Coordinates of N, CA and C in Angstrom, one line a residue:
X64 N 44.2 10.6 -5.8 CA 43.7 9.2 -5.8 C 44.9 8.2 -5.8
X65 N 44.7 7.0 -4.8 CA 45.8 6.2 -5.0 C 46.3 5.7 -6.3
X66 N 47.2 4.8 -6.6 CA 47.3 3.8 -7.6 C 46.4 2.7 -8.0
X67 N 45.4 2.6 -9.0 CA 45.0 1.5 -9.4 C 45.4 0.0 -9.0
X68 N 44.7 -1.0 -8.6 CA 45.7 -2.4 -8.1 C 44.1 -3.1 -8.8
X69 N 44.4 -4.6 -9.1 CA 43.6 -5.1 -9.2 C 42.8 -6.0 -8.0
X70 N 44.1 -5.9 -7.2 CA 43.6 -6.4 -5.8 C 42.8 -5.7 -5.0
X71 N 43.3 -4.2 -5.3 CA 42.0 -3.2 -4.3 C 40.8 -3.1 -5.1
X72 N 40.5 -3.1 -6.7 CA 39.7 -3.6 -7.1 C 38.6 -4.6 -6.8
X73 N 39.5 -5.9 -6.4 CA 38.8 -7.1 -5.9 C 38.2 -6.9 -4.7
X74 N 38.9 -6.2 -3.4 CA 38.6 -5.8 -2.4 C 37.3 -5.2 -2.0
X75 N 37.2 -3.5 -3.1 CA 36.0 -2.9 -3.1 C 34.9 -3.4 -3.6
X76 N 35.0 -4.6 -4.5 CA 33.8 -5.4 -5.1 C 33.7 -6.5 -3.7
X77 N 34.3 -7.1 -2.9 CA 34.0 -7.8 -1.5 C 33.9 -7.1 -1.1
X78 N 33.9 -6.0 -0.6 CA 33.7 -4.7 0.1 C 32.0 -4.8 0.2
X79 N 31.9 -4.3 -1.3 CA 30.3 -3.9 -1.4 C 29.3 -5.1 -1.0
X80 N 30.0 -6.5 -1.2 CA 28.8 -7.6 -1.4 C 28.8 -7.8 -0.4
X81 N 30.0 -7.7 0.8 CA 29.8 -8.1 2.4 C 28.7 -6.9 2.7
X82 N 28.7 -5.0 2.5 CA 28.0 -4.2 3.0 C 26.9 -4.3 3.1
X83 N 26.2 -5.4 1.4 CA 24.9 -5.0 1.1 C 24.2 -6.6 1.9
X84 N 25.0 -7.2 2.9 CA 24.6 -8.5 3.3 C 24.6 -9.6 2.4
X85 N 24.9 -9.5 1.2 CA 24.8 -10.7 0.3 C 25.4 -11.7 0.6
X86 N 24.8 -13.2 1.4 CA 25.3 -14.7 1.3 C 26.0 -15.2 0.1
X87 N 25.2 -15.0 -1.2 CA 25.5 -15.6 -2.1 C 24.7 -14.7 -3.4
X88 N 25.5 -14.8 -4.7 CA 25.1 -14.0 -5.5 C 25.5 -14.4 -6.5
X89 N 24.0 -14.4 -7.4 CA 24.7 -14.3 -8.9 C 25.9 -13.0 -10.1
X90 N 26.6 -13.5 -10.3 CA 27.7 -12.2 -10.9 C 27.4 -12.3 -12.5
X91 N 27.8 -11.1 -12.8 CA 27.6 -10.9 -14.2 C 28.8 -10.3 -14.6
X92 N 29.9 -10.5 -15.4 CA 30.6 -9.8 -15.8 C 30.8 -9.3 -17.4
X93 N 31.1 -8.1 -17.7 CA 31.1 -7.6 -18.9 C 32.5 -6.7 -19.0
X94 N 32.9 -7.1 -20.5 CA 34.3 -6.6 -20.9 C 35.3 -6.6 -20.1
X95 N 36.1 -5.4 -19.7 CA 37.3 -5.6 -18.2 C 36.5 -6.5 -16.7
X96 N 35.1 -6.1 -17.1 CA 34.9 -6.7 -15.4 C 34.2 -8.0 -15.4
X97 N 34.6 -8.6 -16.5 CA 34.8 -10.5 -16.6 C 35.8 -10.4 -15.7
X98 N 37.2 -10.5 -15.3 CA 38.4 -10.9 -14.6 C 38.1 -10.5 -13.2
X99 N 37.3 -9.3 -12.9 CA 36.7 -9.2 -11.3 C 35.7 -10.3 -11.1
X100 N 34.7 -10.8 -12.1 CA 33.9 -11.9 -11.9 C 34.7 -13.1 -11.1
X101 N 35.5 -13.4 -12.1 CA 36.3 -14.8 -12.2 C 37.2 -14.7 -10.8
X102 N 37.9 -13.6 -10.8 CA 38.6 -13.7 -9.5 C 37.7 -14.1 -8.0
X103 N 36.3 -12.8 -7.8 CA 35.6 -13.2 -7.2 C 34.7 -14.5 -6.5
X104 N 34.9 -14.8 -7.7 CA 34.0 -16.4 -7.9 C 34.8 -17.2 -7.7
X105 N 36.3 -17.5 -8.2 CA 37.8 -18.1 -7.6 C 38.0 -18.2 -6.6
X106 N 38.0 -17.1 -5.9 CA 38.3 -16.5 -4.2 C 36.9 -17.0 -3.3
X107 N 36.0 -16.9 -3.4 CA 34.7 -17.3 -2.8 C 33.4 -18.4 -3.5
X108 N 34.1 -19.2 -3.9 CA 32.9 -20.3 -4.6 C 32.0 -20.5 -3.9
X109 N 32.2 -20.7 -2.7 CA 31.0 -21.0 -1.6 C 29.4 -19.6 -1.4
X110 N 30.1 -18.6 -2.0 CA 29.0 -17.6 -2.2 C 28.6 -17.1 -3.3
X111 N 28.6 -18.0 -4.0 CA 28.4 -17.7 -5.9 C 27.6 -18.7 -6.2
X112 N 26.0 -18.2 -6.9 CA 25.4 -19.0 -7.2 C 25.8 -19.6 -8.7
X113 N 25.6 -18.3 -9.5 CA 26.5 -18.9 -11.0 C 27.1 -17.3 -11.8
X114 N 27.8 -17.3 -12.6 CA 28.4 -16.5 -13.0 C 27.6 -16.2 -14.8
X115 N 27.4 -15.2 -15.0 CA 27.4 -14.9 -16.7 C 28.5 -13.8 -17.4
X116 N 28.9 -14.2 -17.7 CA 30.0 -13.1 -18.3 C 29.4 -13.3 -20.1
X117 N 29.3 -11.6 -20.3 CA 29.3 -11.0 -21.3 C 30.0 -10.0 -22.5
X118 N 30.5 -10.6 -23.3 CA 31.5 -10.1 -24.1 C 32.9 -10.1 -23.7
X119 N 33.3 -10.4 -22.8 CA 34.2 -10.5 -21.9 C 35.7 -10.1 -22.1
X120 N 36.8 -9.7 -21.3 CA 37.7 -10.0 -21.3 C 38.6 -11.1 -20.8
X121 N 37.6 -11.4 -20.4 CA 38.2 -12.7 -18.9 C 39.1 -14.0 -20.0
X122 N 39.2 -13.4 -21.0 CA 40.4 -14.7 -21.4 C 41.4 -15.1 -20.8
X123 N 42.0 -16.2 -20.9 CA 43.3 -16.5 -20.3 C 44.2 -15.8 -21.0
X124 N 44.6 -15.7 -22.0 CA 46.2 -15.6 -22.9 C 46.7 -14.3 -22.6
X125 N 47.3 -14.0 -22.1 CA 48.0 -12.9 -22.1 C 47.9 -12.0 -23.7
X126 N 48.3 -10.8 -23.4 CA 48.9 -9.8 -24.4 C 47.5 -10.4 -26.2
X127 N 47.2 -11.7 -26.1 CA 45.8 -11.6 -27.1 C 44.9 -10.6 -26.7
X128 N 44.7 -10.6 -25.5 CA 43.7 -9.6 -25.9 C 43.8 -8.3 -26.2
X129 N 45.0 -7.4 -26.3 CA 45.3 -6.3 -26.3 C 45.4 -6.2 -28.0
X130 N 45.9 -7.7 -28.6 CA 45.7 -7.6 -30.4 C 44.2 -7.5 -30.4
X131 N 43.2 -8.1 -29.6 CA 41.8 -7.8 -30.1 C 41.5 -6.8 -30.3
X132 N 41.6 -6.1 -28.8 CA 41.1 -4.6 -28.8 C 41.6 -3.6 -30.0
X133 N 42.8 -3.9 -30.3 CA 43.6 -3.1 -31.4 C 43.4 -3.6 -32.8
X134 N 42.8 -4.7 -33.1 CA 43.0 -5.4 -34.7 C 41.8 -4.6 -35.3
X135 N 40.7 -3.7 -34.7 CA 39.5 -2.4 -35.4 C 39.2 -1.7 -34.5
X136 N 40.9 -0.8 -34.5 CA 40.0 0.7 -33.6 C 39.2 1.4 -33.8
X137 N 38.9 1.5 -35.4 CA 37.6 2.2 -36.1 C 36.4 1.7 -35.6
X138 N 36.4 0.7 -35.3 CA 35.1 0.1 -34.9 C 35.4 -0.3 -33.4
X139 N 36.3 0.1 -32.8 CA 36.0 0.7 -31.2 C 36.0 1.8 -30.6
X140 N 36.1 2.9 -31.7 CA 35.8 3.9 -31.8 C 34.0 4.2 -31.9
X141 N 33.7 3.5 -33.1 CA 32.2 3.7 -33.7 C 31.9 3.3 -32.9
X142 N 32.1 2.2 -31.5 CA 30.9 1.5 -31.1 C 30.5 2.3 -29.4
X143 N 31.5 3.3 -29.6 CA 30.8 3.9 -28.3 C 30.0 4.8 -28.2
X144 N 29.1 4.8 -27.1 CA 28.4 5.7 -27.2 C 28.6 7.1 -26.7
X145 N 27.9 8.2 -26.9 CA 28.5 9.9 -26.3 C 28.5 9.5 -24.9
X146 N 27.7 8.7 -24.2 CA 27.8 9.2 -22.8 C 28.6 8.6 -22.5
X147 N 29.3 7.4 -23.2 CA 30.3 6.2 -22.8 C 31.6 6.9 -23.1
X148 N 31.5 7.9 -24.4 CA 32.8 8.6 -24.8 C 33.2 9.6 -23.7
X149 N 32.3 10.3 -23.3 CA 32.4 11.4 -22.2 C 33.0 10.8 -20.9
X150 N 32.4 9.5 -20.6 CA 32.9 9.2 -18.8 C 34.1 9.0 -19.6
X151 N 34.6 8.1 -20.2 CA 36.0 7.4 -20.8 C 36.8 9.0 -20.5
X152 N 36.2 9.9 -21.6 CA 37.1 11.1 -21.6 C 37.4 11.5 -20.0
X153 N 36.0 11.7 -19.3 CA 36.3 12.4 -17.7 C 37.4 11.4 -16.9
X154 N 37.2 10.0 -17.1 CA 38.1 9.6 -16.5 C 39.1 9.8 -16.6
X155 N 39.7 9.8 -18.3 CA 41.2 9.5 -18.5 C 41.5 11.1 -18.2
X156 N 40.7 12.4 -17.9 CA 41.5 13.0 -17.5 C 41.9 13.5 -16.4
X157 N 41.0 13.2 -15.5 CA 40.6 12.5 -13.7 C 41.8 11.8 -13.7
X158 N 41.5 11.1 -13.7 CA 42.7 9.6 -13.6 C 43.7 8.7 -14.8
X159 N 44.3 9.2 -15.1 CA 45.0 8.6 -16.1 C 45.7 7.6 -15.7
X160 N 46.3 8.0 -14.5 CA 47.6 6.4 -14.7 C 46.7 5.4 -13.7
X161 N 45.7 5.8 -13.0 CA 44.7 4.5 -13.1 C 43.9 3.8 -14.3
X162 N 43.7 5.0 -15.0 CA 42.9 3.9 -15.9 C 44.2 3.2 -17.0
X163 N 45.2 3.9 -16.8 CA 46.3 3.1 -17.7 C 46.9 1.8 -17.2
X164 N 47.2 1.6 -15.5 CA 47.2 0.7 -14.6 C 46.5 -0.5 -15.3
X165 N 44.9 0.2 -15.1 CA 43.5 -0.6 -15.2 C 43.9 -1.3 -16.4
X166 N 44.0 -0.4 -17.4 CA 44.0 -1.2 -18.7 C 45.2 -2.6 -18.9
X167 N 46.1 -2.1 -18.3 CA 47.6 -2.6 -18.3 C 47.0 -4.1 -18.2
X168 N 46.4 -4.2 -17.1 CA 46.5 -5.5 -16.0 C 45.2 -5.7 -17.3
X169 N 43.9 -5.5 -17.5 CA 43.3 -6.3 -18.3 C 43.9 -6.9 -19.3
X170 N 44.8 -6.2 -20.2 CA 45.1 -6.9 -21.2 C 46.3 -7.6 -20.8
X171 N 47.3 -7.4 -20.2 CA 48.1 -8.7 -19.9 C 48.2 -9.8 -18.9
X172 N 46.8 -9.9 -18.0 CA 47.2 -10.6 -16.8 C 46.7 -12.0 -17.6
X173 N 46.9 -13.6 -16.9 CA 46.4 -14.3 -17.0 C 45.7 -14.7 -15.8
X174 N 44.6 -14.9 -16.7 CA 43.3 -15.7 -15.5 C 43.1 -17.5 -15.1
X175 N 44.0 -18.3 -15.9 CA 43.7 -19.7 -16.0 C 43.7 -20.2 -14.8
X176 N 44.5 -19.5 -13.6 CA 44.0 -20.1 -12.2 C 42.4 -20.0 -11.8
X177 N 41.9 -18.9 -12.8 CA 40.9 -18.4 -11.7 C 39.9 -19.2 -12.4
X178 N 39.8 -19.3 -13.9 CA 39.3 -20.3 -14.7 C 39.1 -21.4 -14.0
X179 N 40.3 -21.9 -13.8 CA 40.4 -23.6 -13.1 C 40.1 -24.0 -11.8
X180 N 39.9 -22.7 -11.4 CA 39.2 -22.5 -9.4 C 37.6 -22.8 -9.3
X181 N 37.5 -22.1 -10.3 CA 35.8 -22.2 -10.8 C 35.5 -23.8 -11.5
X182 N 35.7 -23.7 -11.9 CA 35.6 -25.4 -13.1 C 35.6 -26.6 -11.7
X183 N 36.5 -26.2 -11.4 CA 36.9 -27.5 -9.9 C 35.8 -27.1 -9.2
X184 N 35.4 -26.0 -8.6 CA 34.1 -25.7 -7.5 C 32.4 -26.0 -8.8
X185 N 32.6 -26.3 -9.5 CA 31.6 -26.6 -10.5 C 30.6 -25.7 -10.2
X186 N 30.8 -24.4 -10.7 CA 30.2 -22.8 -10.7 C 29.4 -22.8 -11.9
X187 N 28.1 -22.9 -11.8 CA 27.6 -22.8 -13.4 C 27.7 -21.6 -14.0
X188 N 28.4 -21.7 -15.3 CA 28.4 -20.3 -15.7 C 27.9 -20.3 -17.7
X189 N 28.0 -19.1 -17.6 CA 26.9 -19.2 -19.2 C 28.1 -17.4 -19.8
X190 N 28.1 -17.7 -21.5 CA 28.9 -16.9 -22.1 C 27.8 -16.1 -22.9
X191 N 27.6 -15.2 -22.5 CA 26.9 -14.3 -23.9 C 27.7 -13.4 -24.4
X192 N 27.5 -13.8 -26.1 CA 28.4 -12.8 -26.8 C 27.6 -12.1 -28.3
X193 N 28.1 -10.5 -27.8 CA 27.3 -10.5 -29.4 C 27.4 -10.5 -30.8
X194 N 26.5 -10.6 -31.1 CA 26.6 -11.0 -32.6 C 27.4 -10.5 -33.7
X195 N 27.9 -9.5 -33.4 CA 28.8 -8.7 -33.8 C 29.8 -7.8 -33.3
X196 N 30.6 -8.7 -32.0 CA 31.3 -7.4 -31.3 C 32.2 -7.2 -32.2
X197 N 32.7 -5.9 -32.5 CA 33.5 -5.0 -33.1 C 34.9 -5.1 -32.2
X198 N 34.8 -5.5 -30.9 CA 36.2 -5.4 -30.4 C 37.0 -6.8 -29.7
X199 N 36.3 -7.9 -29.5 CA 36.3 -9.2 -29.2 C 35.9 -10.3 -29.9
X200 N 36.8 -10.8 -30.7 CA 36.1 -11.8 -31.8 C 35.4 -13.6 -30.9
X201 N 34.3 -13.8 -31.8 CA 33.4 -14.7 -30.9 C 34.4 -16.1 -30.9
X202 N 35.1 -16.7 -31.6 CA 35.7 -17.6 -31.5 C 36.1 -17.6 -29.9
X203 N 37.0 -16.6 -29.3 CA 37.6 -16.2 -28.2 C 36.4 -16.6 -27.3
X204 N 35.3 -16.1 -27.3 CA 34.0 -16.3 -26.7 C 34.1 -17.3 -26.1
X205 N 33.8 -18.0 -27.3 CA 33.6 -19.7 -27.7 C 34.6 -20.2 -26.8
X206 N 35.8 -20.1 -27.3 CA 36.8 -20.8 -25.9 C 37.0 -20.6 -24.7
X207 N 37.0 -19.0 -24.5 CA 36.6 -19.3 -23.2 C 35.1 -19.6 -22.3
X208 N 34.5 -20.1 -22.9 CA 33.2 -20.8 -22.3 C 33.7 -22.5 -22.5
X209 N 34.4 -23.1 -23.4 CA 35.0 -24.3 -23.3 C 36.3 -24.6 -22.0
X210 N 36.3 -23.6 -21.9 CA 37.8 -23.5 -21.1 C 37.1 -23.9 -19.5
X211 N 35.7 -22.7 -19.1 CA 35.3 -22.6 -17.8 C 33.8 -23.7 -18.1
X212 N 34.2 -24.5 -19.1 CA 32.8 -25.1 -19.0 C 31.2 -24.7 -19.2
X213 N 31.3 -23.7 -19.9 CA 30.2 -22.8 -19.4 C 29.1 -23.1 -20.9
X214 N 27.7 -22.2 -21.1 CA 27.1 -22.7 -22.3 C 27.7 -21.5 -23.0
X215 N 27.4 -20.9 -23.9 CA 27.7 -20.5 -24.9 C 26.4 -19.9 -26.0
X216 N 25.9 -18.6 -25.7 CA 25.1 -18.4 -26.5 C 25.3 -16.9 -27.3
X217 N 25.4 -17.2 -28.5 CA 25.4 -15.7 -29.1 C 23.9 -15.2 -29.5
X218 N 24.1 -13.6 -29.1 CA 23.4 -12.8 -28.9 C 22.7 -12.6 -30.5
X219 N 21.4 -13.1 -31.4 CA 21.2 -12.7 -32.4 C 20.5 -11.5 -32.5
X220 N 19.9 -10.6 -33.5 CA 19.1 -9.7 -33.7 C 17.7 -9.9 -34.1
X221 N 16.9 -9.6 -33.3 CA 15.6 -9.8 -33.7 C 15.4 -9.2 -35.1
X222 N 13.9 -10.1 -36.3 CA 13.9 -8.7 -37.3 C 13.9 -7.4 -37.3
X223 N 14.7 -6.8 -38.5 CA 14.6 -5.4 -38.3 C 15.0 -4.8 -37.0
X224 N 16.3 -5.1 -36.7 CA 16.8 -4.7 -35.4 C 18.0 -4.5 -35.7
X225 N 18.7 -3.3 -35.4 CA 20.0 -3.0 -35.7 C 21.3 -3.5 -35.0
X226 N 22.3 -3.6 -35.4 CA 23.4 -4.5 -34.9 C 23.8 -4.7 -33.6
X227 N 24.3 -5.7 -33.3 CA 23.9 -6.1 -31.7 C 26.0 -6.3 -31.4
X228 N 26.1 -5.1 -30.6 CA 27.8 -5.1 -30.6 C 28.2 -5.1 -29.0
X229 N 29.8 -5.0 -29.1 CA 30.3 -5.2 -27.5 C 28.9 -4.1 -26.5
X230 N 28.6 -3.7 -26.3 CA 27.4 -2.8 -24.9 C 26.3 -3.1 -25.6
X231 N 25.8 -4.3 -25.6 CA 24.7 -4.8 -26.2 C 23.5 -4.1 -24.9
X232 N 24.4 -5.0 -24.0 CA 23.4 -5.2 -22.8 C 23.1 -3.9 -21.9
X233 N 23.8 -2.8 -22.2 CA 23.6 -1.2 -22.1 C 22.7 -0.7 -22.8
X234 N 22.8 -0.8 -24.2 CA 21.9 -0.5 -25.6 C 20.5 -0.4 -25.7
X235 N 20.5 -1.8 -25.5 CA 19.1 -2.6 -25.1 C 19.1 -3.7 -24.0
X236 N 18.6 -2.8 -22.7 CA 18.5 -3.8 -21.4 C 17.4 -4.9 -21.6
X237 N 16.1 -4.1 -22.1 CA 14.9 -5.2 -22.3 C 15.4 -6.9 -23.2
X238 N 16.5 -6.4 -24.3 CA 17.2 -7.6 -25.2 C 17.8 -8.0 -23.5
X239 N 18.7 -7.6 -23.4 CA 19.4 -8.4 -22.3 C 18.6 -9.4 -21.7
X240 N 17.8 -8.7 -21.2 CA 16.7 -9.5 -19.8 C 16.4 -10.6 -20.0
X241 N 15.6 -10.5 -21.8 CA 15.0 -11.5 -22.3 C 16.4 -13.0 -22.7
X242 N 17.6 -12.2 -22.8 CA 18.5 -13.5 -22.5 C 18.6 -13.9 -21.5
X243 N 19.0 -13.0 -20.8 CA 19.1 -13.9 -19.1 C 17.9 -14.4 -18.9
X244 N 17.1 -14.5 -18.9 CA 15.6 -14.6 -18.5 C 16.0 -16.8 -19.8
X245 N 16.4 -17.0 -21.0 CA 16.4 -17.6 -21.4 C 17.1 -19.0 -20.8
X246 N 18.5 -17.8 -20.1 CA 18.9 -18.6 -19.5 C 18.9 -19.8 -18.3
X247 N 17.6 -19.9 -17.7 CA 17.0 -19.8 -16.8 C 18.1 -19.5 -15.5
X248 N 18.4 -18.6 -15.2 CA 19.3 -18.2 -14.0 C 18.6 -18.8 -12.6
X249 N 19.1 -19.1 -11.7 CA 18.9 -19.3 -10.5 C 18.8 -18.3 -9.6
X250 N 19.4 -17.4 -10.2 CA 18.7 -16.2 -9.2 C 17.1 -15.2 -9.7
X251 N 17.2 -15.5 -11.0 CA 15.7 -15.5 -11.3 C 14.8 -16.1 -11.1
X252 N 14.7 -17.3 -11.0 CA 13.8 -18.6 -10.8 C 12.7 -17.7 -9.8
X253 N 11.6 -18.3 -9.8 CA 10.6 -17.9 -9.3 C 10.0 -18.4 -8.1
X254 N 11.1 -19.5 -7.8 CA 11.1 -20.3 -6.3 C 11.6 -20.0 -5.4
X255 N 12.4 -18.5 -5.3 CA 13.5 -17.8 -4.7 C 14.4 -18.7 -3.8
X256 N 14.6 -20.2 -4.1 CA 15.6 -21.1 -3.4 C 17.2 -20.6 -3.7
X257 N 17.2 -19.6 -5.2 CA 18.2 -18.5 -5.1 C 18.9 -17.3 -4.8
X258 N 19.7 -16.3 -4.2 CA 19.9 -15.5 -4.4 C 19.7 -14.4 -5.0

């Protein structure tokens, strides 16, 4: 397999959206693939209805996020799941200097152009974060939804519902839904004038 790039990255994600006909589309990005959101949405405003990024990496600051990821390995450890631990394992032994590539560029690239590409194209976008990620603290959240303008909702736990962490939206899809669904998205709307 080639080398990892974030550019062929970006490529195969325009790749797929031109194949499947998509004019315009709502994006969702979660953990590393916040920064494909943002690039995508940067690069093509004109075909982006609105963006949600969840848990995200897509911060601007360089090299912080790699103290995130690392300030409770114990608890980036606990928070995966077997099937999540297994692909992670098949890949890293599939592909290692891709996924080390991969990793490389999430934790040290800066996004603030692509931030400020969006904000200027006035891209509505919305932050969900959960209530307890173990590997991205919500402050960070918080700013970068101030940064791209965006709202800002943390993910709480219904009664009697167990902790709501980074793969929330894996965990429990039906919780998810019922956020996006709160959100009122435009590509949900029931008037299909979106996407």
């Amino acid at each position: 397999p080639e080398r990892w790039s974030f550019a062929h990255a970006l490529e195969c994600l325009e790749l797929t959206i031109d194949d499947q006909g998509i004019d315009r589309t709502s994006l969702l990005g979660h953990s590393f693939g916040g920064g494909l959101e943002l690039a995508y949405a940067a690069r093509h405003p004109d075909r982006v209805v609105e963006c949600v990024s969840s848990d995200t990496l897509a911060d601007r600051r360089e090299f912080r996020l790699a103290q995130e990821a690392l300030r409770n390995p114990v608890g980036l450890l606990g928070m995966a799941s077997v099937p999540a631990a297994e692909a992670f394992f098949k890949s890293f032994v599939t592909h290692p200097i891709q996924l080390v590539h991969a990793a490389w560029w999430g934790f040290t690239s800066d996004r603030s152009e692509d931030i400020d590409s969006i904000v200027r194209a006035g891209i509505p976008c919305h932050v969900l974060w959960a209530e307890r990620d173990t590997i991205l603290q919500q402050s960070d959240g918080e700013n970068f939804a101030h940064d791209l303008h965006a709202t800002f909702d943390t993910v709480n736990r219904p009664p009697g519902y167990g902790r709501i962490d980074h793969d929330w939206m894996f965990d429990d899809p039906e919780l998810f839904e019922a956020h996006l669904e709160e959100l009122n998205l435009q590509v949900l709307s029931r008037s299909g004038s979106a996407a």
